[in-house]
PDB file of C-alpha atoms in Angstrom:
ATOM      1  CA  MET A1149     116.147  94.908 131.839  1.00 77.00           C
ATOM      2  CA  SER A1150     114.469  94.117 128.304  1.00 87.00           C
ATOM      3  CA  PHE A1151     115.678  90.520 128.316  1.00 90.00           C
ATOM      4  CA  VAL A1152     114.513  89.961 131.838  1.00 91.00           C
ATOM      5  CA  VAL A1153     111.160  91.489 131.229  1.00 93.00           C
ATOM      6  CA  LEU A1154     110.792  89.252 127.969  1.00 94.00           C
ATOM      7  CA  LEU A1155     111.525  86.101 130.078  1.00 92.00           C
ATOM      8  CA  LEU A1156     109.046  87.102 132.811  1.00 92.00           C
ATOM      9  CA  ALA A1157     106.289  87.647 130.445  1.00 91.00           C
ATOM     10  CA  ILE A1158     106.692  84.464 128.866  1.00 90.00           C
ATOM     11  CA  VAL A1159     106.736  82.583 132.318  1.00 90.00           C
ATOM     12  CA  ILE A1160     103.690  84.667 133.516  1.00 89.00           C
ATOM     13  CA  GLU A1161     101.792  84.127 130.376  1.00 85.00           C
ATOM     14  CA  LYS A1162     102.313  80.473 130.350  1.00 84.00           C
ATOM     15  CA  PHE A1163     101.745  79.701 134.099  1.00 83.00           C
ATOM     16  CA  SER A1164      98.963  82.133 135.080  1.00 84.00           C
ATOM     17  CA  SER A1165      95.721  83.521 133.823  1.00 82.00           C
ATOM     18  CA  LEU A1166      97.006  87.175 133.830  1.00 85.00           C
ATOM     19  CA  ARG A1167      97.018  87.564 130.103  1.00 87.00           C
ATOM     20  CA  GLN A1168      93.159  86.895 129.838  1.00 85.00           C
ATOM     21  CA  ARG A1169      92.419  89.204 132.834  1.00 88.00           C
ATOM     22  CA  LEU A1170      94.629  92.022 131.519  1.00 90.00           C
ATOM     23  CA  GLN A1171      93.845  91.969 127.793  1.00 91.00           C
ATOM     24  CA  ARG A1172      90.468  93.878 128.180  1.00 89.00           C
ATOM     25  CA  ASP A1173      90.011  96.020 125.071  1.00 90.00           C
ATOM     26  CA  GLY A1174      86.360  96.787 125.653  1.00 88.00           C
ATOM     27  CA  GLY A1175      86.895 100.469 126.878  1.00 91.00           C
ATOM     28  CA  TRP A1176      89.402 101.375 124.063  1.00 93.00           C
ATOM     29  CA  LEU A1177      87.137  99.735 121.424  1.00 93.00           C
ATOM     30  CA  ARG A1178      84.067 101.479 122.599  1.00 93.00           C
ATOM     31  CA  GLU A1179      85.844 104.924 122.413  1.00 93.00           C
ATOM     32  CA  LEU A1180      86.940 104.012 118.892  1.00 92.00           C
ATOM     33  CA  GLN A1181      83.430 103.152 118.009  1.00 92.00           C
ATOM     34  CA  SER A1182      82.387 106.503 119.490  1.00 90.00           C
ATOM     35  CA  MET A1183      84.943 108.600 117.693  1.00 90.00           C
ATOM     36  CA  GLU A1184      84.084 106.789 114.247  1.00 87.00           C
ATOM     37  CA  ALA A1185      80.437 107.671 114.811  1.00 86.00           C
ATOM     38  CA  ARG A1186      80.932 111.378 115.452  1.00 87.00           C
ATOM     39  CA  PRO A1187      80.527 113.482 112.263  1.00 85.00           C
ATOM     40  CA  LYS A1188      83.469 115.724 113.076  1.00 85.00           C
ATOM     41  CA  PHE A1189      85.746 112.686 113.120  1.00 84.00           C
ATOM     42  CA  ALA A1190      84.245 111.009 110.030  1.00 78.00           C
ATOM     43  CA  ASN A1191      86.899 112.369 107.622  1.00 84.00           C
ATOM     44  CA  ARG A1192      89.764 112.873 109.919  1.00 89.00           C
ATOM     45  CA  PRO A1193      91.193 109.210 110.390  1.00 89.00           C
ATOM     46  CA  TRP A1194      94.576 110.559 111.165  1.00 91.00           C
ATOM     47  CA  LEU A1195      93.233 112.577 114.088  1.00 92.00           C
ATOM     48  CA  VAL A1196      91.366 109.678 115.416  1.00 92.00           C
ATOM     49  CA  LEU A1197      94.364 107.586 115.488  1.00 92.00           C
ATOM     50  CA  ALA A1198      96.509 110.074 116.908  1.00 93.00           C
ATOM     51  CA  ILE A1199      93.994 110.690 119.816  1.00 93.00           C
ATOM     52  CA  LEU A1200      93.360 106.936 120.466  1.00 94.00           C
ATOM     53  CA  ILE A1201      97.028 105.749 120.134  1.00 95.00           C
ATOM     54  CA  LEU A1202      99.101 108.761 121.189  1.00 94.00           C
ATOM     55  CA  CYS A1203      97.357 109.591 124.274  1.00 93.00           C
ATOM     56  CA  PRO A1204      97.716 106.151 125.940  1.00 95.00           C
ATOM     57  CA  VAL A1205     101.236 105.907 124.823  1.00 96.00           C
ATOM     58  CA  ALA A1206     102.125 109.382 125.974  1.00 96.00           C
ATOM     59  CA  LEU A1207     100.668 108.604 129.416  1.00 96.00           C
ATOM     60  CA  LEU A1208     102.766 105.373 129.538  1.00 96.00           C
ATOM     61  CA  ALA A1209     105.745 107.310 128.483  1.00 95.00           C
ATOM     62  CA  LEU A1210     105.153 109.752 131.454  1.00 95.00           C
ATOM     63  CA  LEU A1211     104.640 106.945 133.890  1.00 94.00           C
ATOM     64  CA  LEU A1212     107.886 105.332 132.900  1.00 93.00           C
ATOM     65  CA  TRP A1213     109.791 108.526 133.022  1.00 93.00           C
ATOM     66  CA  VAL A1214     108.548 109.077 136.692  1.00 92.00           C
ATOM     67  CA  LEU A1215     109.398 105.513 137.659  1.00 90.00           C
ATOM     68  CA  ASP A1216     112.529 104.729 135.819  1.00 84.00           C
ATOM     69  CA  PRO A1217     114.851 106.685 138.279  1.00 82.00           C
ATOM     70  CA  VAL A1218     113.393 105.269 141.315  1.00 80.00           C
ATOM     71  CA  ALA A1219     114.921 102.207 142.981  1.00 73.00           C
ATOM     72  CA  TYR A1220     117.256 101.560 140.034  1.00 71.00           C
ATOM     73  CA  GLY A1221     114.076 101.048 137.644  1.00 72.00           C
ATOM     74  CA  LEU A1222     112.712  98.256 139.773  1.00 83.00           C
ATOM     75  CA  LEU A1223     109.389 100.111 140.133  1.00 86.00           C
ATOM     76  CA  ALA A1224     109.191 100.322 136.203  1.00 89.00           C
ATOM     77  CA  LEU A1225     109.797  96.616 135.866  1.00 92.00           C
ATOM     78  CA  PRO A1226     106.192  95.415 136.594  1.00 92.00           C
ATOM     79  CA  VAL A1227     104.937  98.088 134.223  1.00 94.00           C
ATOM     80  CA  HIS A1228     107.075  96.900 131.463  1.00 95.00           C
ATOM     81  CA  VAL A1229     105.901  93.252 132.155  1.00 95.00           C
ATOM     82  CA  LEU A1230     102.285  94.154 132.165  1.00 95.00           C
ATOM     83  CA  VAL A1231     102.556  96.207 129.022  1.00 96.00           C
ATOM     84  CA  VAL A1232     104.359  93.485 127.131  1.00 96.00           C
ATOM     85  CA  ILE A1233     101.606  90.926 128.257  1.00 95.00           C
ATOM     86  CA  TYR A1234      98.893  93.312 127.211  1.00 95.00           C
ATOM     87  CA  SER A1235     100.468  93.888 123.899  1.00 95.00           C
ATOM     88  CA  LEU A1236     100.647  90.250 122.980  1.00 95.00           C
ATOM     89  CA  GLY A1237      98.165  88.776 120.521  1.00 91.00           C
ATOM     90  CA  ARG A1238      94.752  87.915 121.747  1.00 88.00           C
ATOM     91  CA  GLY A1239      93.690  84.340 122.366  1.00 83.00           C
ATOM     92  CA  ASP A1240      95.549  81.100 122.560  1.00 84.00           C
ATOM     93  CA  ILE A1241      96.585  79.991 119.039  1.00 86.00           C
ATOM     94  CA  GLN A1242      97.168  76.279 119.882  1.00 83.00           C
ATOM     95  CA  ALA A1243      93.782  76.090 121.994  1.00 82.00           C
ATOM     96  CA  GLY A1244      91.980  77.783 119.236  1.00 84.00           C
ATOM     97  CA  LEU A1245      93.194  75.222 116.679  1.00 85.00           C
ATOM     98  CA  GLY A1246      92.327  72.295 119.061  1.00 85.00           C
ATOM     99  CA  PRO A1247      88.790  71.441 117.618  1.00 86.00           C
ATOM    100  CA  PHE A1248      89.846  71.818 113.981  1.00 84.00           C
ATOM    101  CA  ARG A1249      92.927  69.533 114.604  1.00 84.00           C
ATOM    102  CA  ASP A1250      90.473  66.979 116.106  1.00 84.00           C
ATOM    103  CA  ALA A1251      88.117  67.093 113.127  1.00 81.00           C
ATOM    104  CA  TRP A1252      90.954  66.960 110.642  1.00 78.00           C
ATOM    105  CA  ARG A1253      92.508  63.994 112.371  1.00 81.00           C
ATOM    106  CA  ARG A1254      89.182  62.123 111.964  1.00 80.00           C
ATOM    107  CA  GLY A1255      88.860  63.044 108.262  1.00 76.00           C
ATOM    108  CA  ASP A1256      85.798  64.843 109.014  1.00 76.00           C
ATOM    109  CA  LEU A1257      86.231  67.854 106.530  1.00 78.00           C
ATOM    110  CA  GLN A1258      82.690  69.235 107.143  1.00 83.00           C
ATOM    111  CA  ALA A1259      83.238  69.511 110.874  1.00 82.00           C
ATOM    112  CA  GLY A1260      86.619  70.906 110.248  1.00 79.00           C
ATOM    113  CA  ALA A1261      85.347  73.572 108.003  1.00 83.00           C
ATOM    114  CA  HIS A1262      82.514  74.454 110.518  1.00 85.00           C
ATOM    115  CA  VAL A1263      84.903  74.696 113.597  1.00 84.00           C
ATOM    116  CA  ALA A1264      87.496  76.662 111.622  1.00 84.00           C
ATOM    117  CA  GLU A1265      84.908  79.299 110.595  1.00 86.00           C
ATOM    118  CA  ARG A1266      83.486  79.412 114.111  1.00 86.00           C
ATOM    119  CA  ASP A1267      86.806  79.464 116.066  1.00 83.00           C
ATOM    120  CA  ILE A1268      89.221  81.267 113.789  1.00 84.00           C
ATOM    121  CA  GLY A1269      87.135  82.955 110.969  1.00 85.00           C
ATOM    122  CA  VAL A1270      88.712  80.901 108.358  1.00 83.00           C
ATOM    123  CA  SER A1271      86.653  79.511 105.453  1.00 80.00           C
ATOM    124  CA  ALA A1272      87.458  77.876 102.128  1.00 75.00           C
ATOM    125  CA  GLU A1273      85.934  76.217  99.030  1.00 73.00           C
ATOM    126  CA  ASN A1274      87.503  72.928  99.662  1.00 73.00           C
ATOM    127  CA  GLY A1275      89.659  70.919 102.276  1.00 68.00           C
ATOM    128  CA  GLU A1276      92.982  71.827 100.518  1.00 73.00           C
ATOM    129  CA  GLN A1277      92.444  75.416 100.553  1.00 80.00           C
ATOM    130  CA  LEU A1278      91.122  75.186 104.243  1.00 82.00           C
ATOM    131  CA  LEU A1279      94.166  73.523 105.471  1.00 82.00           C
ATOM    132  CA  GLU A1280      96.440  76.013 103.710  1.00 84.00           C
ATOM    133  CA  LYS A1281      94.450  78.883 105.211  1.00 87.00           C
ATOM    134  CA  VAL A1282      94.635  77.400 108.709  1.00 88.00           C
ATOM    135  CA  GLN A1283      98.455  76.971 108.277  1.00 88.00           C
ATOM    136  CA  SER A1284      98.521  80.760 107.169  1.00 90.00           C
ATOM    137  CA  HIS A1285      96.530  81.697 110.186  1.00 90.00           C
ATOM    138  CA  LEU A1286      98.944  79.937 112.476  1.00 92.00           C
ATOM    139  CA  LEU A1287     101.910  81.655 111.039  1.00 93.00           C
ATOM    140  CA  TRP A1288     100.369  85.059 110.959  1.00 94.00           C
ATOM    141  CA  GLN A1289      98.966  84.926 114.363  1.00 94.00           C
ATOM    142  CA  SER A1290     102.157  83.744 115.856  1.00 94.00           C
ATOM    143  CA  TYR A1291     103.979  86.565 114.109  1.00 96.00           C
ATOM    144  CA  GLN A1292     101.655  89.435 114.976  1.00 95.00           C
ATOM    145  CA  GLY A1293     100.784  88.157 118.461  1.00 94.00           C
ATOM    146  CA  PHE A1294     104.226  87.452 119.528  1.00 95.00           C
ATOM    147  CA  PHE A1295     107.278  87.980 117.363  1.00 96.00           C
ATOM    148  CA  ALA A1296     106.335  91.711 116.281  1.00 96.00           C
ATOM    149  CA  VAL A1297     105.663  92.632 119.900  1.00 97.00           C
ATOM    150  CA  ILE A1298     108.847  91.400 121.308  1.00 96.00           C
ATOM    151  CA  PHE A1299     110.922  92.915 118.535  1.00 97.00           C
ATOM    152  CA  TRP A1300     109.558  96.379 119.278  1.00 97.00           C
ATOM    153  CA  TYR A1301     109.786  96.022 122.810  1.00 97.00           C
ATOM    154  CA  PHE A1302     113.318  94.876 122.746  1.00 95.00           C
ATOM    155  CA  LEU A1303     114.229  97.633 120.186  1.00 94.00           C
ATOM    156  CA  LEU A1304     112.216 100.619 121.540  1.00 94.00           C
ATOM    157  CA  GLY A1305     110.675  99.546 124.826  1.00 94.00           C
ATOM    158  CA  PRO A1306     107.027  99.340 126.092  1.00 96.00           C
ATOM    159  CA  VAL A1307     105.800 102.489 124.123  1.00 96.00           C
ATOM    160  CA  ALA A1308     106.496 100.843 120.744  1.00 96.00           C
ATOM    161  CA  ALA A1309     104.952  97.546 121.869  1.00 96.00           C
ATOM    162  CA  LEU A1310     101.821  99.282 123.018  1.00 96.00           C
ATOM    163  CA  SER A1311     101.678 101.319 119.894  1.00 96.00           C
ATOM    164  CA  TYR A1312     101.915  98.192 117.765  1.00 97.00           C
ATOM    165  CA  ARG A1313      98.833  96.474 119.589  1.00 96.00           C
ATOM    166  CA  LEU A1314      96.824  99.619 119.554  1.00 96.00           C
ATOM    167  CA  LEU A1315      97.382 100.061 115.806  1.00 95.00           C
ATOM    168  CA  ALA A1316      96.470  96.230 115.196  1.00 95.00           C
ATOM    169  CA  LEU A1317      93.255  96.647 117.193  1.00 95.00           C
ATOM    170  CA  ALA A1318      92.309  99.777 114.928  1.00 94.00           C
ATOM    171  CA  ALA A1319      93.014  98.021 111.830  1.00 94.00           C
ATOM    172  CA  GLU A1320      91.183  94.911 112.875  1.00 92.00           C
ATOM    173  CA  GLN A1321      88.231  96.348 114.806  1.00 92.00           C
ATOM    174  CA  GLY A1322      87.633  99.717 113.071  1.00 90.00           C
ATOM    175  CA  LYS A1323      84.539 100.301 110.992  1.00 90.00           C
ATOM    176  CA  ASN A1324      85.374 103.345 109.207  1.00 90.00           C
ATOM    177  CA  PRO A1325      87.187 102.247 105.921  1.00 91.00           C
ATOM    178  CA  GLU A1326      89.454 105.292 105.901  1.00 91.00           C
ATOM    179  CA  LEU A1327      90.505 104.801 109.408  1.00 93.00           C
ATOM    180  CA  VAL A1328      91.205 101.144 108.860  1.00 93.00           C
ATOM    181  CA  GLU A1329      93.228 101.961 105.841  1.00 94.00           C
ATOM    182  CA  ARG A1330      95.411 104.513 107.465  1.00 94.00           C
ATOM    183  CA  ALA A1331      95.988 102.078 110.521  1.00 94.00           C
ATOM    184  CA  GLN A1332      96.969  99.245 107.960  1.00 95.00           C
ATOM    185  CA  GLN A1333      99.383 101.478 106.352  1.00 95.00           C
ATOM    186  CA  LEU A1334     101.052 102.354 109.586  1.00 95.00           C
ATOM    187  CA  ARG A1335     101.045  98.715 110.649  1.00 96.00           C
ATOM    188  CA  HIS A1336     102.520  97.684 107.363  1.00 96.00           C
ATOM    189  CA  ALA A1337     105.468 100.173 108.341  1.00 95.00           C
ATOM    190  CA  PHE A1338     105.780  98.551 111.633  1.00 96.00           C
ATOM    191  CA  ASP A1339     105.783  95.098 110.265  1.00 96.00           C
ATOM    192  CA  TRP A1340     108.299  95.626 107.525  1.00 96.00           C
ATOM    193  CA  VAL A1341     111.567  94.953 109.490  1.00 96.00           C
ATOM    194  CA  PRO A1342     110.467  92.217 112.006  1.00 96.00           C
ATOM    195  CA  VAL A1343     108.761  90.209 109.471  1.00 96.00           C
ATOM    196  CA  ARG A1344     111.880  89.955 107.239  1.00 95.00           C
ATOM    197  CA  LEU A1345     113.851  89.158 110.458  1.00 96.00           C
ATOM    198  CA  LEU A1346     111.611  86.359 111.304  1.00 96.00           C
ATOM    199  CA  ALA A1347     111.701  85.065 107.648  1.00 94.00           C
ATOM    200  CA  ALA A1348     115.558  85.083 107.996  1.00 94.00           C
ATOM    201  CA  SER A1349     115.217  83.147 111.370  1.00 95.00           C
ATOM    202  CA  PHE A1350     113.057  80.613 109.405  1.00 94.00           C
ATOM    203  CA  ALA A1351     116.007  80.213 107.026  1.00 93.00           C
ATOM    204  CA  LEU A1352     118.277  79.317 109.899  1.00 94.00           C
ATOM    205  CA  VAL A1353     116.009  76.803 111.578  1.00 93.00           C
ATOM    206  CA  GLY A1354     114.395  75.425 108.469  1.00 89.00           C
ATOM    207  CA  ASN A1355     115.112  74.968 104.851  1.00 90.00           C
ATOM    208  CA  PHE A1356     117.739  77.714 104.225  1.00 91.00           C
ATOM    209  CA  ALA A1357     117.785  77.398 100.262  1.00 90.00           C
ATOM    210  CA  ALA A1358     113.971  77.405 100.058  1.00 89.00           C
ATOM    211  CA  VAL A1359     113.483  80.522 102.223  1.00 90.00           C
ATOM    212  CA  GLY A1360     116.408  82.107 100.332  1.00 90.00           C
ATOM    213  CA  ARG A1361     114.660  81.656  97.018  1.00 88.00           C
ATOM    214  CA  VAL A1362     111.436  83.320  98.490  1.00 86.00           C
ATOM    215  CA  MET A1363     113.409  86.140 100.102  1.00 87.00           C
ATOM    216  CA  LEU A1364     115.576  86.821  97.136  1.00 86.00           C
ATOM    217  CA  HIS A1365     112.492  88.296  95.239  1.00 85.00           C
ATOM    218  CA  GLU A1366     110.575  89.730  98.135  1.00 86.00           C
ATOM    219  CA  LEU A1367     113.293  91.149 100.422  1.00 87.00           C
ATOM    220  CA  LEU A1368     112.811  94.726  99.563  1.00 87.00           C
ATOM    221  CA  ASN A1369     109.298  94.473  98.075  1.00 90.00           C
ATOM    222  CA  TRP A1370     107.406  97.193  99.967  1.00 92.00           C
ATOM    223  CA  ASP A1371     104.053  96.129  98.390  1.00 92.00           C
ATOM    224  CA  ILE A1372     103.813  92.514  99.704  1.00 93.00           C
ATOM    225  CA  SER A1373     101.951  92.253 102.965  1.00 93.00           C
ATOM    226  CA  ALA A1374     103.505  90.827 106.183  1.00 94.00           C
ATOM    227  CA  GLU A1375     101.006  88.023 106.213  1.00 93.00           C
ATOM    228  CA  GLN A1376     101.801  87.109 102.638  1.00 93.00           C
ATOM    229  CA  LEU A1377     105.626  87.173 103.300  1.00 94.00           C
ATOM    230  CA  ILE A1378     105.523  85.173 106.489  1.00 95.00           C
ATOM    231  CA  ASN A1379     103.200  82.658 104.852  1.00 92.00           C
ATOM    232  CA  LYS A1380     105.547  82.242 101.918  1.00 91.00           C
ATOM    233  CA  ALA A1381     108.634  81.860 104.111  1.00 92.00           C
ATOM    234  CA  GLY A1382     107.116  79.689 106.741  1.00 91.00           C
ATOM    235  CA  CYS A1383     105.725  77.140 104.090  1.00 87.00           C
ATOM    236  CA  ALA A1384     109.129  77.163 102.364  1.00 89.00           C
ATOM    237  CA  ALA A1385     111.159  76.641 105.566  1.00 90.00           C
ATOM    238  CA  ALA A1386     108.826  73.971 106.909  1.00 83.00           C
ATOM    239  CA  GLU A1387     108.605  72.138 103.564  1.00 79.00           C
ATOM    240  CA  ILE A1388     105.005  71.444 104.211  1.00 70.00           C
ATOM    241  CA  ALA A1389     103.493  68.719 102.133  1.00 64.00           C
ATOM    242  CA  ALA A1390     100.457  68.717 100.058  1.00 60.00           C
ATOM    243  CA  PRO A1391      97.296  69.279 102.105  1.00 60.00           C
ATOM    244  CA  GLN A1392      95.481  66.042 102.986  1.00 61.00           C
ATOM    245  CA  ALA A1393      92.977  64.871 105.462  1.00 60.00           C
ATOM    246  CA  GLY A1394      93.701  62.662 108.471  1.00 59.00           C
ATOM    247  CA  PRO A1395      96.662  62.583 110.865  1.00 66.00           C
ATOM    248  CA  GLU A1396      98.945  63.412 107.907  1.00 65.00           C
ATOM    249  CA  GLY A1397      97.129  66.767 107.650  1.00 66.00           C
ATOM    250  CA  VAL A1398      97.628  67.400 111.267  1.00 73.00           C
ATOM    251  CA  GLU A1399     101.271  67.102 110.965  1.00 74.00           C
ATOM    252  CA  SER A1400     101.389  69.966 108.421  1.00 75.00           C
ATOM    253  CA  LEU A1401     100.243  72.057 111.449  1.00 81.00           C
ATOM    254  CA  ASP A1402     102.811  70.583 113.736  1.00 83.00           C
ATOM    255  CA  THR A1403     105.738  71.443 111.389  1.00 86.00           C
ATOM    256  CA  PRO A1404     105.266  75.119 111.243  1.00 89.00           C
ATOM    257  CA  TRP A1405     104.686  75.357 114.894  1.00 90.00           C
ATOM    258  CA  ALA A1406     107.920  73.598 115.584  1.00 91.00           C
ATOM    259  CA  LEU A1407     109.587  76.138 113.186  1.00 93.00           C
ATOM    260  CA  LEU A1408     107.946  78.958 115.089  1.00 94.00           C
ATOM    261  CA  LEU A1409     109.317  77.574 118.335  1.00 94.00           C
ATOM    262  CA  GLY A1410     112.788  77.125 116.998  1.00 95.00           C
ATOM    263  CA  ALA A1411     112.628  80.795 115.659  1.00 95.00           C
ATOM    264  CA  ALA A1412     111.576  81.979 118.990  1.00 95.00           C
ATOM    265  CA  LEU A1413     114.414  80.273 120.868  1.00 95.00           C
ATOM    266  CA  LEU A1414     116.820  81.887 118.202  1.00 95.00           C
ATOM    267  CA  TRP A1415     115.376  85.307 118.908  1.00 96.00           C
ATOM    268  CA  TYR A1416     115.685  84.800 122.804  1.00 95.00           C
ATOM    269  CA  ALA A1417     119.278  83.532 122.396  1.00 94.00           C
ATOM    270  CA  GLY A1418     119.963  86.670 120.188  1.00 93.00           C
ATOM    271  CA  PHE A1419     118.453  88.867 122.665  1.00 94.00           C
ATOM    272  CA  ALA A1420     120.575  87.248 125.412  1.00 92.00           C
ATOM    273  CA  VAL A1421     123.834  87.769 123.580  1.00 92.00           C
ATOM    274  CA  TRP A1422     122.919  91.287 122.664  1.00 91.00           C
ATOM    275  CA  THR A1423     122.347  92.144 126.225  1.00 88.00           C
ATOM    276  CA  LEU A1424     125.547  90.486 127.371  1.00 88.00           C
ATOM    277  CA  LEU A1425     127.469  92.479 124.717  1.00 86.00           C
ATOM    278  CA  LEU A1426     125.923  95.693 125.951  1.00 74.00           C
TER     279      LEU A1426
END
């Protein structure tokens, strides 16, 4: 059923507005802020994470346990699809980069810097650094918003996918430094395997030798972050040219996107083969 759910999630996400209606984090974030503000939780970040993540995950697991035996699991199917869609990243990556791409294509670096900071929260001292950071943003957001979610869903089901998204929200939206640090540590553990699997996929659909040189040094490196690794592997696989203004610079965003699409197709083909073999 996992492969069918992943196909349905992609189709629904692409051809409907369900994702925007479903991804409402306001209630969960308000509870996070409320618990962070309470003195009794100030020095107990693990307890806050346990309550805010384990409680929704446990309720989901209970619901699936009740629904799975009914009608050969057909009643559980929509729950799986909804959880996967909710667990995907927030926002549309390509749409978010649209104004930046337009400004960069015109060669208007000042406008490009303005829209990059406004739309995706990226800023830099000069145009070269800005384009590199936007490339890194594209690779990272695609990984954490899609690849990590579908990896954990296919491996361990909707409970793991939801856990990953709630951890990401805690790490990104938390105000308590200790809580954010603990959430980042757990997220780093969640990212360790899928980010390396995606880097290996980049080698298969891009420059194999260049990615191999990167992975040779970083494969077992626990200290490198997932964002750093995926940026290194993605830039190596895509053979991105030196940053420059104008249409040529925009092409440096199209190349990693094509690489990501190739990796996504490779993953889905792998999921299909694995499903058939089982």
